[in-house]
Coordinates of C-alpha atoms and ligand atoms in Angstrom, one line a residue:
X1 CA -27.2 -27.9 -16.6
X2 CA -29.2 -25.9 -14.7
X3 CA -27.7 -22.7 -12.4
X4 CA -28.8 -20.7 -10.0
X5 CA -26.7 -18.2 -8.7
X6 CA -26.5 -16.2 -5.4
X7 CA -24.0 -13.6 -5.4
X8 CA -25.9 -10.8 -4.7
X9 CA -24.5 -6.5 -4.4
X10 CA -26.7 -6.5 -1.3
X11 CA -25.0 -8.5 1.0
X12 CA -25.9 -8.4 5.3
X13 CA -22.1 -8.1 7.3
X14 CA -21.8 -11.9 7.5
X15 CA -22.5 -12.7 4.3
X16 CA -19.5 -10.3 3.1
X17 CA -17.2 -11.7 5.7
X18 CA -18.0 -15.4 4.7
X19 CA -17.4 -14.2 1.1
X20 CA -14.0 -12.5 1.9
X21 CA -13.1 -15.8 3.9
X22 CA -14.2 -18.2 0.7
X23 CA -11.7 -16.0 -1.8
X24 CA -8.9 -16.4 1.1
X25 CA -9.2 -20.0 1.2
X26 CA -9.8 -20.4 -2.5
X27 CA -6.4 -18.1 -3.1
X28 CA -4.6 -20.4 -0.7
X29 CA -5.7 -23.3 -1.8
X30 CA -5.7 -23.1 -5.7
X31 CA -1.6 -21.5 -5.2
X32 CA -3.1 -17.8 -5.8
X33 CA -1.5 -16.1 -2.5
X34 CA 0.4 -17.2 0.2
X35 CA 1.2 -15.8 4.0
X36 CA 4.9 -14.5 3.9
X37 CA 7.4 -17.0 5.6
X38 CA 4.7 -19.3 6.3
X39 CA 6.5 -22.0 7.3
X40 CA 7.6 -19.7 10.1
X41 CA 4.5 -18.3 11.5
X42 CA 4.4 -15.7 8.8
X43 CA 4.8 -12.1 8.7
X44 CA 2.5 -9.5 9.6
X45 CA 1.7 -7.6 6.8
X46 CA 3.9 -9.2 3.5
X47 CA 2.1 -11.7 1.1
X48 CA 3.7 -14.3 -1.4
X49 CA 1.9 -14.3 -5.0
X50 CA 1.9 -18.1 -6.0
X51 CA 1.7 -19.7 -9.6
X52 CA -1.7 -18.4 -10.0
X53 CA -1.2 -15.2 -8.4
X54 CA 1.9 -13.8 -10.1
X55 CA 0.9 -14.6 -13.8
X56 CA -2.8 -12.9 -12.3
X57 CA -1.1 -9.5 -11.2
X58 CA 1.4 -9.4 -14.5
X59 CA -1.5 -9.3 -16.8
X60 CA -2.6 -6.3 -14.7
X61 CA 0.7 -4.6 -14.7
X62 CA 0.9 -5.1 -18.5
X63 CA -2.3 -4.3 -19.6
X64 CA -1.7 -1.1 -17.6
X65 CA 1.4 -0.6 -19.2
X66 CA 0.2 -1.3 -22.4
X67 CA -2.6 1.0 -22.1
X68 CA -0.9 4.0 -20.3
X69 CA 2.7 3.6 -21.6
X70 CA 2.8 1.3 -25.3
X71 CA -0.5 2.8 -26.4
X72 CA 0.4 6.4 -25.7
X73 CA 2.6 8.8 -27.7
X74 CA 2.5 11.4 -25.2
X75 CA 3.7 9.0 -22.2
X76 CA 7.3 7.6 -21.4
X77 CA 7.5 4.6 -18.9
X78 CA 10.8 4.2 -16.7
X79 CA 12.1 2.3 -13.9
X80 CA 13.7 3.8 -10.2
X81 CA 15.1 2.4 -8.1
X82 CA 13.9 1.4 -4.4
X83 CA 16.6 3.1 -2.1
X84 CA 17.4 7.1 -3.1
X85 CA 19.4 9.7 -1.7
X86 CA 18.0 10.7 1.5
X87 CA 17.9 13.9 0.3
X88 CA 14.9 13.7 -1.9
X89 CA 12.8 12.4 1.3
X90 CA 13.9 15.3 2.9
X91 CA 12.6 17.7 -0.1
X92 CA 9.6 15.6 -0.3
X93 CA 8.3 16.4 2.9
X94 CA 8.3 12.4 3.3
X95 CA 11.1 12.9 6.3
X96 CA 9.0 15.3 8.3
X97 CA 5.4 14.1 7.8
X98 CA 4.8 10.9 6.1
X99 CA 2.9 9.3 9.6
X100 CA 0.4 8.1 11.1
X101 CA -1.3 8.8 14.2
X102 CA -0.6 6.4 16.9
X103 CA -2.3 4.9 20.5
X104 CA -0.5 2.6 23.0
X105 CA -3.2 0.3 25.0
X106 CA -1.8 1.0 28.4
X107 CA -3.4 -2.9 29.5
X108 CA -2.1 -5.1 26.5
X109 CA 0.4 -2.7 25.2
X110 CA -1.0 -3.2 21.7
X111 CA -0.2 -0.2 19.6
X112 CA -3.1 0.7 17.2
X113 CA -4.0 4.0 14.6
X114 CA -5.7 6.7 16.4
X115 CA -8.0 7.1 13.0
X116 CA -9.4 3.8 13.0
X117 CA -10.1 2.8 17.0
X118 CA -13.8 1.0 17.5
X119 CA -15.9 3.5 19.7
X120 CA -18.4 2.9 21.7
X121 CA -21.0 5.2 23.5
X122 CA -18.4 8.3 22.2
X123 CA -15.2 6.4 23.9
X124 CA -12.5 4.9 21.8
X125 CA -11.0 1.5 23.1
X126 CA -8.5 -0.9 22.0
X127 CA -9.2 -3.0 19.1
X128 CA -7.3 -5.7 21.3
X129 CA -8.5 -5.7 24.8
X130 CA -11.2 -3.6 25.0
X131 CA -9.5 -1.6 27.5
X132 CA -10.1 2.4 27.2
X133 CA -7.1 3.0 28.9
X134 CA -5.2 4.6 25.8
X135 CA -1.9 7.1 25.2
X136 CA -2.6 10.3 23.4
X137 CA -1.9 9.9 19.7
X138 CA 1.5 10.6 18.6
X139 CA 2.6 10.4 15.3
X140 CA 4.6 7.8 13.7
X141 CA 6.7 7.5 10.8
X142 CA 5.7 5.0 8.1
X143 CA 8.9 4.4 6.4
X144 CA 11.5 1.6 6.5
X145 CA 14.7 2.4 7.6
X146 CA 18.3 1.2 6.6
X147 CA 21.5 1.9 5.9
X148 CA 23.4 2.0 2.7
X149 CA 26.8 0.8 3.1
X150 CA 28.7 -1.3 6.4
X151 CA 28.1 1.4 8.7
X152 CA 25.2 2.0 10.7
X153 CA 25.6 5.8 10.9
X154 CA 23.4 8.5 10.6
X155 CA 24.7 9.6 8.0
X156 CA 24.0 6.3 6.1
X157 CA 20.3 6.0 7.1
X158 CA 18.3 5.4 3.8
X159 CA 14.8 4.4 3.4
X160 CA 12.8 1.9 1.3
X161 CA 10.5 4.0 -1.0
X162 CA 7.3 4.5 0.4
X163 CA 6.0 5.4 -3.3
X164 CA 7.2 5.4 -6.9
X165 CA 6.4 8.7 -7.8
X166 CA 9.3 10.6 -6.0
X167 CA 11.4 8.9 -8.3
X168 CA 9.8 10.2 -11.1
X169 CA 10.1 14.1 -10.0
X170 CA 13.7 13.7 -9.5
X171 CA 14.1 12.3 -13.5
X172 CA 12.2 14.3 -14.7
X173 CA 14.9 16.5 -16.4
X174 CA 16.4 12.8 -17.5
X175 CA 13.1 12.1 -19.3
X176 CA 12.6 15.6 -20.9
X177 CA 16.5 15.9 -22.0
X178 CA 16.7 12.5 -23.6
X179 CA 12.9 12.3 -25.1
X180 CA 11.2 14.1 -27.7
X181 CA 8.1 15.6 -25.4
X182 CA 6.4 18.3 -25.0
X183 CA 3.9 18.9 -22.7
X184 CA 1.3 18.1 -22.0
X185 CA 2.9 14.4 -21.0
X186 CA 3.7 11.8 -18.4
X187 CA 5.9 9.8 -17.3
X188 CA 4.4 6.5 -15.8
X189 CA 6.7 3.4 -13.3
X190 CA 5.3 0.3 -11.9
X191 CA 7.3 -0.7 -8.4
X192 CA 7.4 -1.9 -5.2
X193 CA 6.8 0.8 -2.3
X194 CA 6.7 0.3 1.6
X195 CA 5.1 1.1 4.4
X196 CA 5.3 0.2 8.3
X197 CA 1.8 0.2 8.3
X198 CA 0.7 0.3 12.0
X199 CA -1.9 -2.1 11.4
X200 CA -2.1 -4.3 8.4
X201 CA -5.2 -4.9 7.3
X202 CA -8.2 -7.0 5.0
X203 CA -5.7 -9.3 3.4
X204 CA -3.5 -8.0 1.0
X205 CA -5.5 -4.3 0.5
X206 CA -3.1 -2.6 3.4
X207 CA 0.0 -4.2 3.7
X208 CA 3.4 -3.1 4.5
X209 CA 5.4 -4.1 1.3
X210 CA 3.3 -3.4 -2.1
X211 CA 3.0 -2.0 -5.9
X212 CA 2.0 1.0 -6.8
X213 CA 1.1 1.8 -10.7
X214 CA 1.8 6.0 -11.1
X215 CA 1.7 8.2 -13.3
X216 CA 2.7 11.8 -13.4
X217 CA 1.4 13.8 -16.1
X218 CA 2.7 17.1 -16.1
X219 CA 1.4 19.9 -17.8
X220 CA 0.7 23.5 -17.9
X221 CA -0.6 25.5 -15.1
X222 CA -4.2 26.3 -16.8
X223 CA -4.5 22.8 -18.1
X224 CA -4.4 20.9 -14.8
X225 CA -8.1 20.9 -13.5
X226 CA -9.5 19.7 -16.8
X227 CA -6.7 17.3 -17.1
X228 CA -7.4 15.8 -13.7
X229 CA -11.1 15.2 -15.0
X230 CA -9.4 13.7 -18.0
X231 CA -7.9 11.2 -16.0
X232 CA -11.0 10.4 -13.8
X233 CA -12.4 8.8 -16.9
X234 CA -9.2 6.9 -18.4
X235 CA -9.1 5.4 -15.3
X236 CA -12.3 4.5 -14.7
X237 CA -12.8 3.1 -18.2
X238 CA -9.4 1.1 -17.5
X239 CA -11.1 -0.5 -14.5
X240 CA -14.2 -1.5 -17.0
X241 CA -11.2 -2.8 -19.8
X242 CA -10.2 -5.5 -17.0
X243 CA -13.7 -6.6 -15.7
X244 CA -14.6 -3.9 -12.9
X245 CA -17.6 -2.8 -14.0
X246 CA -18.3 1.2 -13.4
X247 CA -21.5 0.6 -11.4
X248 CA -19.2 -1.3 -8.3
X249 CA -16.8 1.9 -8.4
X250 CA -17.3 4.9 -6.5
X251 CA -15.9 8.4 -6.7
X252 CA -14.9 10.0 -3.9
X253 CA -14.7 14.2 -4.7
X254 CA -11.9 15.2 -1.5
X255 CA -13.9 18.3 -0.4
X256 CA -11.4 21.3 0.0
X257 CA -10.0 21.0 3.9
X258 CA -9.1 17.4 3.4
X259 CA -7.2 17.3 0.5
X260 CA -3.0 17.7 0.9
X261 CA -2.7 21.6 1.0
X262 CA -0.9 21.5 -2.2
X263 CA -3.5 19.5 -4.4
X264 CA -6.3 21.8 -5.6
X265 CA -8.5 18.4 -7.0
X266 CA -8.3 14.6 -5.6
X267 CA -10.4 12.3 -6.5
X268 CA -10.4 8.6 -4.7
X269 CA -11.9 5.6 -6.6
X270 CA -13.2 3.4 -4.5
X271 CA -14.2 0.0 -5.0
X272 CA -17.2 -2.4 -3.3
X273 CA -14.9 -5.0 -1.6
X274 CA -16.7 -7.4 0.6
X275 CA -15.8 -5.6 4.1
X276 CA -16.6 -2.1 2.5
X277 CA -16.2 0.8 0.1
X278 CA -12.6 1.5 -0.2
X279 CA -9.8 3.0 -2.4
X280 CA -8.5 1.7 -5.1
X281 CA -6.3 4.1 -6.8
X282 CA -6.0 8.1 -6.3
X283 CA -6.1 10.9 -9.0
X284 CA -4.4 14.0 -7.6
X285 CA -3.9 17.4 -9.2
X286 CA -0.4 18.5 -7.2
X287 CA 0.2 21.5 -9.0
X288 CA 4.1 22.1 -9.1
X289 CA 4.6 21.3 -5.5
X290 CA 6.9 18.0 -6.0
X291 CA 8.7 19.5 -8.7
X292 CA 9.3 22.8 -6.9
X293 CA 10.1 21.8 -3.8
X294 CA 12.9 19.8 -5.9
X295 CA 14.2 22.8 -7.3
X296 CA 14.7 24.2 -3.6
X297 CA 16.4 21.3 -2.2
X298 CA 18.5 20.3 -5.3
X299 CA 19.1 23.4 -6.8
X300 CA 18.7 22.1 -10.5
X301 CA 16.6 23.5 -12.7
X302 CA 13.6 21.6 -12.9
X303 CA 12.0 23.9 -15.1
X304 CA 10.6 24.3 -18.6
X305 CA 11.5 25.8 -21.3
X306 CA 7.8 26.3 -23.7
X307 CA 9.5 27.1 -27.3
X308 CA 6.5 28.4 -28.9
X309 CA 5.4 30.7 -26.4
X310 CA 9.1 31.6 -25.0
X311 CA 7.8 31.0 -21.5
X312 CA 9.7 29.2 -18.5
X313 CA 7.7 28.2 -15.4
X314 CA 7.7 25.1 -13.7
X315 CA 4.9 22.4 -14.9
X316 CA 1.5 21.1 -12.9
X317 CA 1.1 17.5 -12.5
X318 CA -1.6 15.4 -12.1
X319 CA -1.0 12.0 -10.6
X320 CA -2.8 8.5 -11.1
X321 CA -1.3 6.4 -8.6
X322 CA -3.0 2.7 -8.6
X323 CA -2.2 0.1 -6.2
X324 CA -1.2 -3.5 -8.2
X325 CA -2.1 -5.5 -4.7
X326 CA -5.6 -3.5 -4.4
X327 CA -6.1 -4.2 -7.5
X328 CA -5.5 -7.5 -7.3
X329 CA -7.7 -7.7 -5.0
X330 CA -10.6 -6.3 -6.6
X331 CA -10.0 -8.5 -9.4
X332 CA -10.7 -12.0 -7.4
X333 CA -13.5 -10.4 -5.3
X334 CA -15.2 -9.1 -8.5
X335 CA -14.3 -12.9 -10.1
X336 CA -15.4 -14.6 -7.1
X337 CA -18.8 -16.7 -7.6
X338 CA -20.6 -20.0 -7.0
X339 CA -23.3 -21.0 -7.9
X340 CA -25.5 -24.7 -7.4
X341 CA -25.2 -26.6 -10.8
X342 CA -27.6 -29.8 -11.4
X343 CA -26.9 -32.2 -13.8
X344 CA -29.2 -34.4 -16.5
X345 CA -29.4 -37.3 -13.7
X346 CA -30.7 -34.4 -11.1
X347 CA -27.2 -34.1 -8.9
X348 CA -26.5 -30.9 -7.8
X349 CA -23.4 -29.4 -6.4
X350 CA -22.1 -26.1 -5.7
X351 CA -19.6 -25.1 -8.8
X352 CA -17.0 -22.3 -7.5
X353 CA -15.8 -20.5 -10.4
X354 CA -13.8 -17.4 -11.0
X355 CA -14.7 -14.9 -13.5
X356 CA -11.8 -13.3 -14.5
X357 CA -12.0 -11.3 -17.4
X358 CA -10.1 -13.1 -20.1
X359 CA -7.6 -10.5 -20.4
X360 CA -6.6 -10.8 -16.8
X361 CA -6.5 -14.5 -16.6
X362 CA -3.8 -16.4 -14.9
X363 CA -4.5 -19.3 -17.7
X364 CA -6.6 -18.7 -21.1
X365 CA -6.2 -22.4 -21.8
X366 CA -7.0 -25.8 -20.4
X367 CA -6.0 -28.5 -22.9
X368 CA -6.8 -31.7 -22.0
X369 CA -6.9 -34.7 -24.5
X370 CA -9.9 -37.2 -23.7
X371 CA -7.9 -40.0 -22.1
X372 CA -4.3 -40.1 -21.5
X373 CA -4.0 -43.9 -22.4
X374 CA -4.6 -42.6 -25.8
X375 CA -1.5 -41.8 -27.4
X376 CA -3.1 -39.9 -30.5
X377 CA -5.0 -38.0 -28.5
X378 CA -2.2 -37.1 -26.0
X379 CA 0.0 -36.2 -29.0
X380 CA -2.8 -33.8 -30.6
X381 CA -3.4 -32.1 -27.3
X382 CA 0.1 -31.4 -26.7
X383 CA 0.9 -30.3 -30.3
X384 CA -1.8 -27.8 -29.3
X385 CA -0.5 -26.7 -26.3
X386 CA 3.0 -26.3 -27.6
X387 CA 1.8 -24.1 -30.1
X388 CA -0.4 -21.7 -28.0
X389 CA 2.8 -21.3 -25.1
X390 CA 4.8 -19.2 -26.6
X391 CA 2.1 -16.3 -26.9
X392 CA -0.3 -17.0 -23.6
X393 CA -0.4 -19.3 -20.6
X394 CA -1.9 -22.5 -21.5
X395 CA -2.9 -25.5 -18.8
X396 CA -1.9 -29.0 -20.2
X397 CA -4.6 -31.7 -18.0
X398 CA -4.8 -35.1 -18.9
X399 CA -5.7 -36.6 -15.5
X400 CA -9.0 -37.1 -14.2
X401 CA -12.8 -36.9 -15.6
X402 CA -13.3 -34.1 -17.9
X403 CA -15.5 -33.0 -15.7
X404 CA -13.2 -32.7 -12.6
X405 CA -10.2 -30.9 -14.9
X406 CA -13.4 -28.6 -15.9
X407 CA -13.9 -28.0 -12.5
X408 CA -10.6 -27.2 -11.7
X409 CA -10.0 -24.9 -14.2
X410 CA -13.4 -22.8 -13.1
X411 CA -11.5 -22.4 -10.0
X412 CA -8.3 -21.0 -11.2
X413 CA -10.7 -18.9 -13.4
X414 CA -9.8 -20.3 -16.6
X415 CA -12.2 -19.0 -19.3
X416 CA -11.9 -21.6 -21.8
X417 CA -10.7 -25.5 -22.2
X418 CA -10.3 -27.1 -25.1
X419 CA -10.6 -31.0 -25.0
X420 CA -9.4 -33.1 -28.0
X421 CA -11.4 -36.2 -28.6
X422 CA -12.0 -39.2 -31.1
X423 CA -13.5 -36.7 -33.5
X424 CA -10.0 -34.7 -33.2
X425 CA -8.1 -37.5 -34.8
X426 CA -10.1 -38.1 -37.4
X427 CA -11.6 -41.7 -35.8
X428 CA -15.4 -41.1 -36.6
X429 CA -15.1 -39.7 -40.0
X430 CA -13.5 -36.8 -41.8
X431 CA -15.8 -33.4 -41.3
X432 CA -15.1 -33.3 -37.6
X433 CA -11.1 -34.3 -37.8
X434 CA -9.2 -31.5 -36.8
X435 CA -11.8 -29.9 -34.2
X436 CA -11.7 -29.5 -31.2
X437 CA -14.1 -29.0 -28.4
X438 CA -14.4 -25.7 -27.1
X439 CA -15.9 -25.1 -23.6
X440 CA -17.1 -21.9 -22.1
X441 CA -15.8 -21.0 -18.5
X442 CA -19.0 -18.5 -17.8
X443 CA -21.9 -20.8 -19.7
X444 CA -20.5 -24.3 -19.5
X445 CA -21.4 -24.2 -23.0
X446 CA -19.3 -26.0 -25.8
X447 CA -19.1 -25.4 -29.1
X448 CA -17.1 -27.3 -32.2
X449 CA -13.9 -25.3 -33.3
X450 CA -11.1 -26.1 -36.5
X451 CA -7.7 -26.2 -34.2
X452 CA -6.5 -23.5 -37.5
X453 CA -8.9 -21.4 -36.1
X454 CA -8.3 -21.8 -32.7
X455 CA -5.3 -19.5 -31.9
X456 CA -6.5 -16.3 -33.4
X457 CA -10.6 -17.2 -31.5
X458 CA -8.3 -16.9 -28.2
X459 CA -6.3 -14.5 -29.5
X460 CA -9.1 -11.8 -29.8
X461 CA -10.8 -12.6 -26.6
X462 CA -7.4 -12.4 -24.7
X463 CA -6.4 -9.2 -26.4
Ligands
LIG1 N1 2.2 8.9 -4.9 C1 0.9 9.0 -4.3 C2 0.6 7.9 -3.3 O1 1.4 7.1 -3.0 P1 -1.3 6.9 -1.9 O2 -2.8 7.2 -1.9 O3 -0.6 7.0 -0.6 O4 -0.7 8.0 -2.9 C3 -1.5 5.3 -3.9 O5 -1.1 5.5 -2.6 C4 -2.1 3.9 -3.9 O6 -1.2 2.9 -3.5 C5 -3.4 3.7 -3.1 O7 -4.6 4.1 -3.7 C6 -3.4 2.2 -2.9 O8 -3.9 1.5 -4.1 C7 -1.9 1.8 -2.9 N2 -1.5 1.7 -1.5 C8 -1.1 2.6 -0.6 N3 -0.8 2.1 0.6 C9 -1.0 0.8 0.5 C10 -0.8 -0.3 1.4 N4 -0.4 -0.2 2.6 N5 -1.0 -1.6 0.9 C11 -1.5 -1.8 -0.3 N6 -1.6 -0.8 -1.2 C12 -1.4 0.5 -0.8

């Protein structure tokens, strides 16, 4: 067949919102993401990952952990939980500062972030209405509130983490007393964190309930500027390990002035999404601010001890704090193509197919036997399947053309479908019994394959 593609980097404003709207429909449709509470209107600013979508964001969280917890000696993962003592939000600075600046629209009463109002001829105006008739900006608090326990007191009020990492500082004692580190290491937690986010925004990159992927590698004083350069590239190579090439990420250098006062380095990767260059994942050199402002509020000793040297001092860290969601994200827009296929008779249609890396795949596997009123075949191609589920996600598809499952399976991003045929079973002869046909998600190509073969071919591309 024939192919022509036409996604192109330059793209005019249209074009990229036409794009973001085709990887919308396409996640609702093919079960990828869902509005929150649909069925009642929805929610503004929560999502609901569907079959598609949930086993899409594992493989991200496990490759992650796999490549910043299992494959590291020098990193220990662990696991928080949401709602702390208020206390550390206090010591955080979270309490006092964690907000945004916010506008009232005095005509529609909208409420909007003073940082991100349209302006026109050097006047703001509401995103809304148009109106210019705004409030001064005041600042609002981004966390959740609630209460732990039956009454609604004060002195109950708790909050929903608006990140991991705090939970991280306040083990960190925990993780030193029952591990065998030294520094330099991190300790690394995949969670959910929230945000009353004044206004959600581009789909499921700001939203108010989320994952974050942190880590928080702590070190000694002299070794966090270099470390924090260390980092840069882990990360960025991580984003090339699951399909995002380093050409469609770009680092942002905070210039000193804008950083947090505390953080003597932050770098910002940023990512091309369709409606613009925007972060992905910060890289943050804190220096001992978290830990010591720990210290002053708890009182414990959040110190260490440096046996070789005989020093005590409290340790730098440098934190890689990824958003799973944004990420997510990043992954369908980067997977998202089409292109106009024409076939041997001279038909052409438009193919839509997703190009996940095989590693992130929701499914590595279509498995379809030729016809389903074919019992041998239908035994042979679920023999197969049942012996590829226990160690990836495979699709079992007998109904249909082949071409149409095909097609189906391009969409959920599927790299490779395996169809057993007449030749499978041994009916035209013995050299071809026992193969299967493979077919190539990217290159529509198809090749032979021994089914003894088959696991460890999948295997390897998938690893
Ligand atoms: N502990 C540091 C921290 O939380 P951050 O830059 O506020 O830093 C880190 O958040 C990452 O979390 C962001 O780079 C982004 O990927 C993700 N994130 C933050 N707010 C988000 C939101 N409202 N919706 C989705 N992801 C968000």
């Amino acid at each position: 067949m024939a192919r022509l593609g036409f996604h192109s980097a330059l793209m005019s404003k249209d074009a990229s919102a036409t794009r973001m709207e085709k990887i919308v429909s396409l996640c609702k449709r093919r079960g990828f993401i869902f509005q929150s509470s649909e069925i009642y209107g929805g929610l503004n600013g929560f999502w609901d990952y569907g079959p598609l979508g949930v086993e899409l964001k594992k493989n991200l969280k496990d490759f992650w952990w796999r490549r910043n917890v299992r494959e590291r000696d020098d990193m220990e993962g662990m696991d928080g939980s949401i709602i702390m003592n208020r206390a550390v939000w206090k010591a955080s600075g979270h309490e006092e500062t964690f907000s945004d600046p916010m506008v009232d629209c005095k005509v529609c009463n909208s409420r909007n972030r003073a940082d991100q109002l349209p302006e026109k001829d050097g006047k703001k105006y509401c995103p809304q209405c148009g109106s210019r008739d705004l409030t001064e900006a005041r600042d609002f608090n981004l966390m959740f509130k609630s209460h732990a326990g039956p009454l609604e007191s004060e002195d109950n009020l708790v909050y929903l983490r608006p990140e991991t990492a705090q939970a991280i500082f306040v083990n960190f004692r925990n993780v030193l007393d029952t591990s065998r580190q030294k520094l330099p290491f991190g300790i690394a937690q995949i969670g959910k964190a929230f945000r009353n986010e004044i206004n959600p925004r581009n789909y499921i990159f700001r939203s108010r309930e989320f994952e974050q992927m942190e880590i928080e590698y702590f070190c000694r004083p002299e070794d966090g500027m270099q470390l924090t350069d260390y980092w840069l590239e882990q990360r960025i190579k991580f984003y090339e390990d699951i399909g995002i090439p380093r050409s469609k990420i770009h680092i942002n250098d905070i210039p000193d002035g804008e950083r947090a006062f505390y953080s003597k380095k932050t770098y910002d990767l940023e990512y091309e999404f369709p409606f613009g260059v925007s972060e992905l994942e910060g890289i943050a050199y804190r220096t001992d601010y978290d830990l010591g402002k720990h210290i002053e509020h708890s009182g414990k000793p959040l110190d260490y001890f440096d046996e070789a040297t005989k020093e005590r001092f409290i340790p730098h860290v440098v934190e890689p704090s990824a958003g799973v969601d944004r990420t997510t994200l990043a992954l369908l827009c980067e997977a998202f193509d089409e292109e106009t296929v024409t076939d041997e008779k001279g038909n052409s249609e438009t193919r839509t197919v997703l190009r996940f890396h095989p590693r992130m795949a929701p499914i590595k596997c279509g498995i379809f036997p030729l016809l389903k009123n074919k019992p041998a075949l239908v035994e042979k191609a679920k023999e197969i399947a049942t012996a590829l589920r226990p160690i990836m996600n495979v699709f079992y598809d007998e109904a249909g053309a082949i071409g149409r499952r095909y097609r189906r399976q391009d969409e959920a991003g599927t790299p490779f479908c395996v169809t057993i045929d007449f030749d499978t079973i041994g009916e035209n002869g013995p050299e071809k019994e026992n193969t299967v046909t493979l077919r190539h998600r990217d290159s529509m190509t198809q090749e032979r394959i021994a089914i003894s073969d088959l696991k460890n071919y999948l295997l390897e591309k998938i690893g």
